[in-house]
mmCIF file of C-alpha atoms in Angstrom:
data_model
loop_
_atom_site.group_PDB
_atom_site.id
_atom_site.type_symbol
_atom_site.label_atom_id
_atom_site.label_comp_id
_atom_site.label_asym_id
_atom_site.label_seq_id
_atom_site.Cartn_x
_atom_site.Cartn_y
_atom_site.Cartn_z
ATOM 1 C CA GLU A 5 35.690 74.665 -16.468
ATOM 2 C CA PRO A 6 37.339 71.826 -18.661
ATOM 3 C CA GLU A 7 41.126 72.087 -18.733
ATOM 4 C CA VAL A 8 44.096 70.052 -19.861
ATOM 5 C CA THR A 9 46.041 68.206 -17.092
ATOM 6 C CA GLN A 10 49.409 66.932 -17.289
ATOM 7 C CA THR A 11 51.243 64.674 -14.989
ATOM 8 C CA PRO A 12 53.709 64.659 -13.193
ATOM 9 C CA SER A 13 54.399 68.725 -12.867
ATOM 10 C CA HIS A 14 58.147 67.838 -12.389
ATOM 11 C CA GLN A 15 60.230 64.796 -13.346
ATOM 12 C CA VAL A 16 63.755 64.400 -12.914
ATOM 13 C CA THR A 17 65.423 61.340 -14.452
ATOM 14 C CA GLN A 18 68.848 59.971 -15.423
ATOM 15 C CA MET A 19 70.332 60.399 -18.763
ATOM 16 C CA GLY A 20 69.539 57.480 -20.728
ATOM 17 C CA GLN A 21 66.393 56.482 -19.080
ATOM 18 C CA GLU A 22 62.845 56.366 -20.550
ATOM 19 C CA VAL A 23 60.214 59.001 -19.308
ATOM 20 C CA ILE A 24 56.717 59.059 -20.343
ATOM 21 C CA LEU A 25 54.911 62.230 -19.731
ATOM 22 C CA ARG A 26 51.029 62.160 -19.576
ATOM 23 C CA CYS A 27 48.288 64.500 -20.632
ATOM 24 C CA VAL A 28 44.552 64.318 -20.435
ATOM 25 C CA PRO A 29 43.033 66.691 -23.159
ATOM 26 C CA ILE A 30 39.667 68.160 -23.031
ATOM 27 C CA SER A 31 37.175 65.470 -23.663
ATOM 28 C CA ASN A 32 35.531 66.706 -26.643
ATOM 29 C CA HIS A 33 38.731 67.898 -28.367
ATOM 30 C CA LEU A 34 40.201 66.080 -31.441
ATOM 31 C CA TYR A 35 43.451 67.366 -32.123
ATOM 32 C CA PHE A 36 46.372 67.002 -29.770
ATOM 33 C CA TYR A 37 49.774 68.624 -29.656
ATOM 34 C CA TRP A 38 53.147 68.429 -27.486
ATOM 35 C CA TYR A 39 55.167 71.425 -27.503
ATOM 36 C CA ARG A 40 58.309 72.174 -25.205
ATOM 37 C CA GLN A 41 60.247 75.228 -24.099
ATOM 38 C CA ILE A 42 63.828 74.958 -23.060
ATOM 39 C CA LEU A 43 64.716 77.535 -20.326
ATOM 40 C CA GLY A 44 64.957 80.922 -21.841
ATOM 41 C CA GLN A 45 64.218 79.916 -25.329
ATOM 42 C CA LYS A 46 60.960 79.674 -27.630
ATOM 43 C CA VAL A 47 57.997 77.554 -27.051
ATOM 44 C CA GLU A 48 58.696 74.978 -29.942
ATOM 45 C CA PHE A 49 56.003 72.666 -31.734
ATOM 46 C CA LEU A 50 56.981 68.905 -31.569
ATOM 47 C CA VAL A 51 54.070 66.998 -32.853
ATOM 48 C CA SER A 52 50.330 67.114 -33.491
ATOM 49 C CA PHE A 53 48.071 64.062 -33.309
ATOM 50 C CA TYR A 54 44.591 63.630 -35.036
ATOM 51 C CA ASN A 55 42.534 60.487 -35.483
ATOM 52 C CA ASN A 56 45.001 58.347 -33.761
ATOM 53 C CA GLU A 57 48.109 59.290 -35.886
ATOM 54 C CA ILE A 58 50.668 61.580 -36.013
ATOM 55 C CA SER A 59 49.625 64.497 -38.449
ATOM 56 C CA GLU A 60 52.437 66.773 -38.477
ATOM 57 C CA LYS A 61 56.086 66.613 -36.564
ATOM 58 C CA SER A 62 58.931 68.914 -36.202
ATOM 59 C CA GLU A 63 62.566 68.048 -36.839
ATOM 60 C CA ILE A 64 62.899 68.018 -33.065
ATOM 61 C CA PHE A 65 60.810 64.773 -32.755
ATOM 62 C CA ASP A 66 63.044 62.207 -33.960
ATOM 63 C CA ASP A 67 63.028 58.533 -33.404
ATOM 64 C CA GLN A 68 63.583 59.011 -29.660
ATOM 65 C CA PHE A 69 60.102 60.564 -29.273
ATOM 66 C CA SER A 70 56.698 58.761 -29.542
ATOM 67 C CA VAL A 71 53.237 59.619 -28.765
ATOM 68 C CA GLU A 72 50.237 57.405 -28.204
ATOM 69 C CA ARG A 73 46.649 57.905 -27.217
ATOM 70 C CA PRO A 74 46.418 54.397 -25.307
ATOM 71 C CA ASP A 75 42.587 54.944 -24.303
ATOM 72 C CA GLY A 76 40.051 57.600 -24.623
ATOM 73 C CA SER A 77 41.426 60.051 -22.467
ATOM 74 C CA ASN A 78 45.128 60.045 -21.994
ATOM 75 C CA PHE A 79 48.005 61.409 -24.425
ATOM 76 C CA THR A 80 51.273 60.389 -23.684
ATOM 77 C CA LEU A 81 54.740 61.536 -24.967
ATOM 78 C CA LYS A 82 57.447 58.946 -24.581
ATOM 79 C CA ILE A 83 61.166 59.769 -24.737
ATOM 80 C CA ARG A 84 62.883 56.492 -25.115
ATOM 81 C CA SER A 85 66.751 57.233 -24.120
ATOM 82 C CA THR A 86 66.738 60.817 -22.524
ATOM 83 C CA LYS A 87 69.570 63.305 -23.074
ATOM 84 C CA LEU A 88 70.702 66.472 -21.008
ATOM 85 C CA GLU A 89 69.402 68.394 -23.689
ATOM 86 C CA ASP A 90 65.965 67.116 -23.426
ATOM 87 C CA SER A 91 65.454 69.030 -20.122
ATOM 88 C CA ALA A 92 62.640 71.521 -20.884
ATOM 89 C CA MET A 93 58.876 72.337 -19.871
ATOM 90 C CA TYR A 94 56.769 70.215 -21.969
ATOM 91 C CA PHE A 95 53.152 71.615 -22.778
ATOM 92 C CA CYS A 96 50.467 69.287 -23.807
ATOM 93 C CA ALA A 97 47.482 71.186 -25.836
ATOM 94 C CA SER A 98 44.200 69.990 -27.450
ATOM 95 C CA ARG A 99 41.832 71.745 -29.465
ATOM 96 C CA THR A 100 38.480 71.160 -31.189
ATOM 97 C CA GLY A 101 39.267 71.941 -34.815
ATOM 98 C CA THR A 102 41.966 73.248 -37.300
ATOM 99 C CA GLY A 103 42.500 76.964 -38.425
ATOM 100 C CA GLY A 104 41.897 79.628 -35.866
ATOM 101 C CA SER A 105 40.224 77.547 -33.076
ATOM 102 C CA GLU A 106 41.811 78.154 -29.749
ATOM 103 C CA ALA A 107 44.202 75.629 -28.398
ATOM 104 C CA PHE A 108 44.135 75.047 -24.755
ATOM 105 C CA PHE A 109 47.191 74.282 -22.731
ATOM 106 C CA GLY A 110 48.194 72.217 -19.614
ATOM 107 C CA GLN A 111 50.306 73.463 -16.823
ATOM 108 C CA GLY A 112 53.218 71.728 -18.278
ATOM 109 C CA THR A 113 55.783 69.116 -17.123
ATOM 110 C CA ARG A 114 59.269 70.237 -16.257
ATOM 111 C CA LEU A 115 61.631 67.593 -17.269
ATOM 112 C CA THR A 116 65.444 67.729 -15.868
ATOM 113 C CA VAL A 117 67.607 65.096 -17.233
ATOM 114 C CA VAL A 118 70.768 64.685 -14.999
ATOM 115 C CA GLY B 7 59.000 79.065 -43.040
ATOM 116 C CA ASN B 8 56.788 80.655 -40.074
ATOM 117 C CA SER B 9 58.480 82.733 -37.376
ATOM 118 C CA VAL B 10 57.509 85.263 -34.599
ATOM 119 C CA THR B 11 59.743 87.761 -33.350
ATOM 120 C CA GLN B 12 58.817 89.570 -30.121
ATOM 121 C CA MET B 13 60.523 92.386 -28.226
ATOM 122 C CA GLU B 14 63.054 91.220 -25.496
ATOM 123 C CA GLY B 15 61.892 91.293 -21.824
ATOM 124 C CA PRO B 16 61.696 92.012 -19.229
ATOM 125 C CA VAL B 17 59.459 94.985 -19.418
ATOM 126 C CA THR B 18 59.157 96.783 -16.067
ATOM 127 C CA LEU B 19 56.363 99.010 -15.572
ATOM 128 C CA SER B 20 54.560 100.967 -12.684
ATOM 129 C CA GLU B 21 50.870 100.431 -12.118
ATOM 130 C CA GLU B 22 48.503 102.288 -14.550
ATOM 131 C CA ALA B 23 51.302 102.548 -16.976
ATOM 132 C CA PHE B 24 50.446 102.019 -20.640
ATOM 133 C CA LEU B 25 51.823 98.876 -22.087
ATOM 134 C CA THR B 26 53.043 97.909 -25.825
ATOM 135 C CA ILE B 27 54.596 94.686 -26.490
ATOM 136 C CA ASN B 28 55.872 94.608 -30.064
ATOM 137 C CA CYS B 29 55.222 91.351 -32.200
ATOM 138 C CA THR B 30 56.072 90.858 -35.865
ATOM 139 C CA TYR B 31 55.612 87.722 -38.040
ATOM 140 C CA THR B 32 56.666 85.999 -41.119
ATOM 141 C CA ALA B 33 54.380 83.526 -42.581
ATOM 142 C CA THR B 34 53.673 81.967 -46.084
ATOM 143 C CA GLY B 35 50.203 81.778 -46.127
ATOM 144 C CA TYR B 36 47.304 83.713 -44.023
ATOM 145 C CA PRO B 37 47.724 82.919 -40.466
ATOM 146 C CA SER B 38 45.718 83.672 -37.562
ATOM 147 C CA LEU B 39 47.629 85.524 -34.665
ATOM 148 C CA PHE B 40 47.217 84.871 -31.066
ATOM 149 C CA TRP B 41 48.729 86.301 -27.770
ATOM 150 C CA TYR B 42 48.995 83.757 -24.981
ATOM 151 C CA VAL B 43 49.696 84.429 -21.295
ATOM 152 C CA GLN B 44 51.523 82.383 -18.927
ATOM 153 C CA TYR B 45 51.056 83.687 -15.089
ATOM 154 C CA PRO B 46 53.570 82.247 -12.608
ATOM 155 C CA GLY B 47 53.186 78.465 -12.088
ATOM 156 C CA GLU B 48 50.353 78.034 -14.432
ATOM 157 C CA GLY B 49 50.014 77.075 -18.273
ATOM 158 C CA LEU B 50 49.714 78.989 -21.401
ATOM 159 C CA GLN B 51 46.134 80.760 -21.539
ATOM 160 C CA LEU B 52 44.720 82.400 -24.603
ATOM 161 C CA LEU B 53 44.532 86.360 -24.071
ATOM 162 C CA LEU B 54 43.341 87.300 -27.547
ATOM 163 C CA LYS B 55 43.145 86.422 -31.093
ATOM 164 C CA ALA B 56 42.820 87.761 -34.666
ATOM 165 C CA THR B 57 41.972 85.581 -37.683
ATOM 166 C CA LYS B 58 42.298 88.148 -40.437
ATOM 167 C CA ALA B 59 43.773 91.626 -41.404
ATOM 168 C CA ASP B 60 42.533 94.485 -39.663
ATOM 169 C CA ASP B 61 40.646 92.350 -37.158
ATOM 170 C CA LYS B 62 41.339 93.692 -33.597
ATOM 171 C CA GLY B 63 41.326 90.949 -30.652
ATOM 172 C CA SER B 64 40.581 92.385 -27.291
ATOM 173 C CA ASN B 65 40.216 90.685 -23.693
ATOM 174 C CA LYS B 66 40.783 92.053 -20.046
ATOM 175 C CA GLY B 67 41.657 95.426 -21.397
ATOM 176 C CA PHE B 68 44.248 94.117 -23.783
ATOM 177 C CA GLU B 69 44.148 94.869 -27.392
ATOM 178 C CA ALA B 70 45.887 93.857 -30.683
ATOM 179 C CA THR B 71 45.100 94.581 -34.237
ATOM 180 C CA TYR B 72 46.273 92.239 -37.263
ATOM 181 C CA ARG B 73 48.420 94.391 -39.419
ATOM 182 C CA LYS B 74 49.186 92.495 -42.672
ATOM 183 C CA GLU B 75 50.995 95.677 -44.243
ATOM 184 C CA THR B 76 53.627 95.639 -41.392
ATOM 185 C CA THR B 77 53.187 91.887 -40.508
ATOM 186 C CA SER B 78 52.759 93.116 -36.966
ATOM 187 C CA PHE B 79 50.470 92.153 -34.031
ATOM 188 C CA HIS B 80 51.398 94.476 -31.072
ATOM 189 C CA LEU B 81 49.923 93.937 -27.793
ATOM 190 C CA GLU B 82 48.483 97.080 -25.885
ATOM 191 C CA LYS B 83 46.899 97.953 -22.521
ATOM 192 C CA GLY B 84 46.114 101.356 -21.475
ATOM 193 C CA SER B 85 46.517 100.760 -17.846
ATOM 194 C CA VAL B 86 48.378 97.730 -16.436
ATOM 195 C CA GLN B 87 47.761 96.256 -12.946
ATOM 196 C CA VAL B 88 50.364 94.229 -10.742
ATOM 197 C CA SER B 89 48.022 91.150 -11.536
ATOM 198 C CA ASP B 90 49.034 91.634 -15.316
ATOM 199 C CA SER B 91 52.779 90.282 -14.384
ATOM 200 C CA ALA B 92 53.369 87.341 -16.637
ATOM 201 C CA VAL B 93 55.114 86.193 -19.650
ATOM 202 C CA TYR B 94 53.308 87.006 -22.737
ATOM 203 C CA PHE B 95 53.655 84.970 -26.073
ATOM 204 C CA CYS B 96 52.820 86.019 -29.287
ATOM 205 C CA ALA B 97 51.986 83.262 -31.698
ATOM 206 C CA LEU B 98 50.702 82.441 -35.303
ATOM 207 C CA SER B 99 48.641 79.458 -36.600
ATOM 208 C CA ASP B 100 49.100 78.689 -40.120
ATOM 209 C CA ARG B 101 47.616 75.972 -42.221
ATOM 210 C CA PHE B 102 49.802 72.952 -43.648
ATOM 211 C CA PRO B 103 48.867 71.850 -47.397
ATOM 212 C CA SER B 104 47.624 68.963 -45.408
ATOM 213 C CA GLY B 105 44.981 71.139 -43.895
ATOM 214 C CA TYR B 106 46.478 70.816 -40.269
ATOM 215 C CA SER B 107 47.883 73.592 -38.580
ATOM 216 C CA THR B 108 49.992 74.223 -35.736
ATOM 217 C CA LEU B 109 51.201 77.096 -33.574
ATOM 218 C CA THR B 110 54.672 78.974 -33.908
ATOM 219 C CA PHE B 111 55.442 81.084 -30.753
ATOM 220 C CA GLY B 112 57.708 83.873 -30.302
ATOM 221 C CA LYS B 113 60.228 83.760 -27.316
ATOM 222 C CA GLY B 114 57.910 85.303 -24.823
ATOM 223 C CA THR B 115 58.185 88.774 -22.984
ATOM 224 C CA MET B 116 58.022 89.096 -19.294
ATOM 225 C CA LEU B 117 55.960 91.867 -17.845
ATOM 226 C CA LEU B 118 56.754 93.012 -14.317
ATOM 227 C CA VAL B 119 54.210 95.562 -12.841
ATOM 228 C CA SER B 120 55.201 97.436 -9.422
ATOM 229 C CA PRO B 121 52.825 98.982 -7.371
#
């Protein structure tokens, strides 16, 4: 069964360092997303990506964040200068279309900023 | 803006008990509603969905009915199993004027089922 895969499963980084979280969406999907979940809090939308550009982003997704689809398979989230409050579980998701179509999620990357 | 409110957890039940997890929502348009489940160590999986008022989503013995009049989408199961222990997330998908849509999640409710 096709699935969304994320690497690494856990990343520890020092404050101020850059991190890149990687995702391989399902191959025929067109819409890609990043969400995050700070421990004990809601799953929050960060950004959506379609046709090689950002389609929507939340207030959380400031200039420290960027996304890229460098080739036909990977979808990455970069945090330029990590802060302690960036520590969270980051989920990648993809789906075929808009509206009620199902989003498939990866297992998540737990980012710990120390 | 859109929001989803779920009952606080953890919900602790014995095997074969009846489960209800409450979910209410606020949305500006006509959202689709979802329940996602996260088993320990795994990602979010879609459990069921409903795309319009009065629709009932069902899967693996779980059910939820889209109630527009009460803006609710409560999750129910008649007889839970130990293997149902997980975190359950209620979510809605609404369409932006741009045509794109995204998911708004509740905080999640942990369910613990004991033998």
